Amino acid sequence: MLRRIARNKQVTIPKEVMDRLHLSEGDYVSIELDEDSIRLRPVVIEDFSRDDYKKLAAKLDQLKKEPGTSYGHSKDARNHLKRLMK
């Protein structure tokens, strides 16, 4: 697919791509720059409430007192923290 860079350095993402990736106006994408290419990836931003942050801080304080655990992927660590916050 070919697109022209418009005013203000904007590029329109084709509807087919938006539909395939289930993207909507207002969604976030990360921009990764390789040696000679640009990659856009959908990103989900999760909002946390003040209470969520307090729970997380309390759990982190608790975890500091326990032996450490290593995770092979950040998603595994994030899922573990979510389970702890319940």
Short mmCIF file of C-alpha atoms in Angstrom, two decimals:
data_model
loop_
_atom_site.label_atom_id
_atom_site.label_comp_id
_atom_site.label_asym_id
_atom_site.label_seq_id
_atom_site.Cartn_x
_atom_site.Cartn_y
_atom_site.Cartn_z
CA MET A 1 0.00 0.00 0.00
CA LEU A 2 1.27 3.41 -0.91
CA ARG A 3 0.40 6.57 0.99
CA ARG A 4 1.63 10.14 0.66
CA ILE A 5 2.83 12.09 3.67
CA ALA A 6 0.38 14.97 4.09
CA ARG A 7 0.64 18.37 5.70
CA ASN A 8 1.88 18.29 9.29
CA LYS A 9 3.71 15.01 8.52
CA GLN A 10 0.50 12.94 8.71
CA VAL A 11 -0.13 9.59 7.04
CA THR A 12 -3.61 8.09 6.70
CA ILE A 13 -3.86 4.43 7.71
CA PRO A 14 -6.01 2.58 5.13
CA LYS A 15 -9.44 1.37 6.26
CA GLU A 16 -8.49 -2.24 5.49
CA VAL A 17 -5.57 -2.01 7.93
CA MET A 18 -7.70 -0.30 10.58
CA ASP A 19 -10.37 -3.00 10.25
CA ARG A 20 -7.92 -5.90 10.28
CA LEU A 21 -6.18 -4.61 13.42
CA HIS A 22 -9.48 -3.54 15.05
CA LEU A 23 -8.24 0.05 15.36
CA SER A 24 -10.44 3.09 15.79
CA GLU A 25 -9.85 6.83 15.78
CA GLY A 26 -8.27 7.78 19.10
CA ASP A 27 -6.50 4.43 19.63
CA TYR A 28 -2.77 4.44 20.36
CA VAL A 29 0.02 2.90 18.30
CA SER A 30 3.69 2.58 19.11
CA ILE A 31 6.14 3.74 16.46
CA GLU A 32 9.30 1.68 16.04
CA LEU A 33 12.10 2.85 13.80
CA ASP A 34 14.38 0.28 12.17
CA GLU A 35 17.36 1.07 10.01
CA ASP A 36 15.21 1.79 6.94
CA SER A 37 11.60 1.22 7.97
CA ILE A 38 8.88 2.34 10.36
CA ARG A 39 6.62 -0.11 12.21
CA LEU A 40 3.31 0.84 13.84
CA ARG A 41 1.91 -1.50 16.50
CA PRO A 42 -1.42 -1.21 18.30
CA VAL A 43 -1.07 -0.43 22.01
CA VAL A 44 -3.69 -0.72 24.73
CA ILE A 45 -3.38 1.88 27.47
CA GLU A 46 -4.88 0.74 30.77
CA ASP A 47 -6.02 3.45 33.14
CA PHE A 48 -5.55 2.77 36.84
CA SER A 49 -7.58 4.43 39.56
CA ARG A 50 -5.98 5.96 42.65
CA ASP A 51 -7.22 2.91 44.59
CA ASP A 52 -5.54 0.58 42.06
CA TYR A 53 -2.22 2.39 42.59
CA LYS A 54 -2.59 2.11 46.37
CA LYS A 55 -3.27 -1.64 46.08
CA LEU A 56 -0.30 -2.05 43.77
CA ALA A 57 2.00 -0.11 46.10
CA ALA A 58 0.90 -2.27 49.05
CA LYS A 59 1.49 -5.46 47.08
CA LEU A 60 4.90 -4.23 45.92
CA ASP A 61 5.85 -3.49 49.54
CA GLN A 62 4.75 -7.01 50.42
CA LEU A 63 6.74 -8.49 47.53
CA LYS A 64 9.90 -6.66 48.62
CA LYS A 65 9.83 -8.78 51.77
CA GLU A 66 9.49 -12.06 49.83
CA PRO A 67 12.09 -13.95 47.78
CA GLY A 68 12.20 -12.67 44.21
CA THR A 69 10.58 -14.30 41.18
CA SER A 70 11.86 -14.00 37.62
CA TYR A 71 9.61 -13.88 34.57
CA GLY A 72 10.58 -14.60 30.99
CA HIS A 73 8.20 -12.00 29.61
CA SER A 74 6.77 -8.75 30.94
CA LYS A 75 3.22 -9.99 30.20
CA ASP A 76 3.75 -12.84 32.69
CA ALA A 77 4.86 -10.40 35.38
CA ARG A 78 1.93 -8.07 34.64
CA ASN A 79 -0.56 -10.96 34.83
CA HIS A 80 0.95 -12.02 38.16
CA LEU A 81 0.53 -8.49 39.55
CA LYS A 82 -3.08 -8.36 38.35
CA ARG A 83 -3.82 -11.62 40.18
CA LEU A 84 -2.24 -10.22 43.34
CA MET A 85 -4.37 -7.07 43.17
CA LYS A 86 -7.65 -9.03 43.27
#
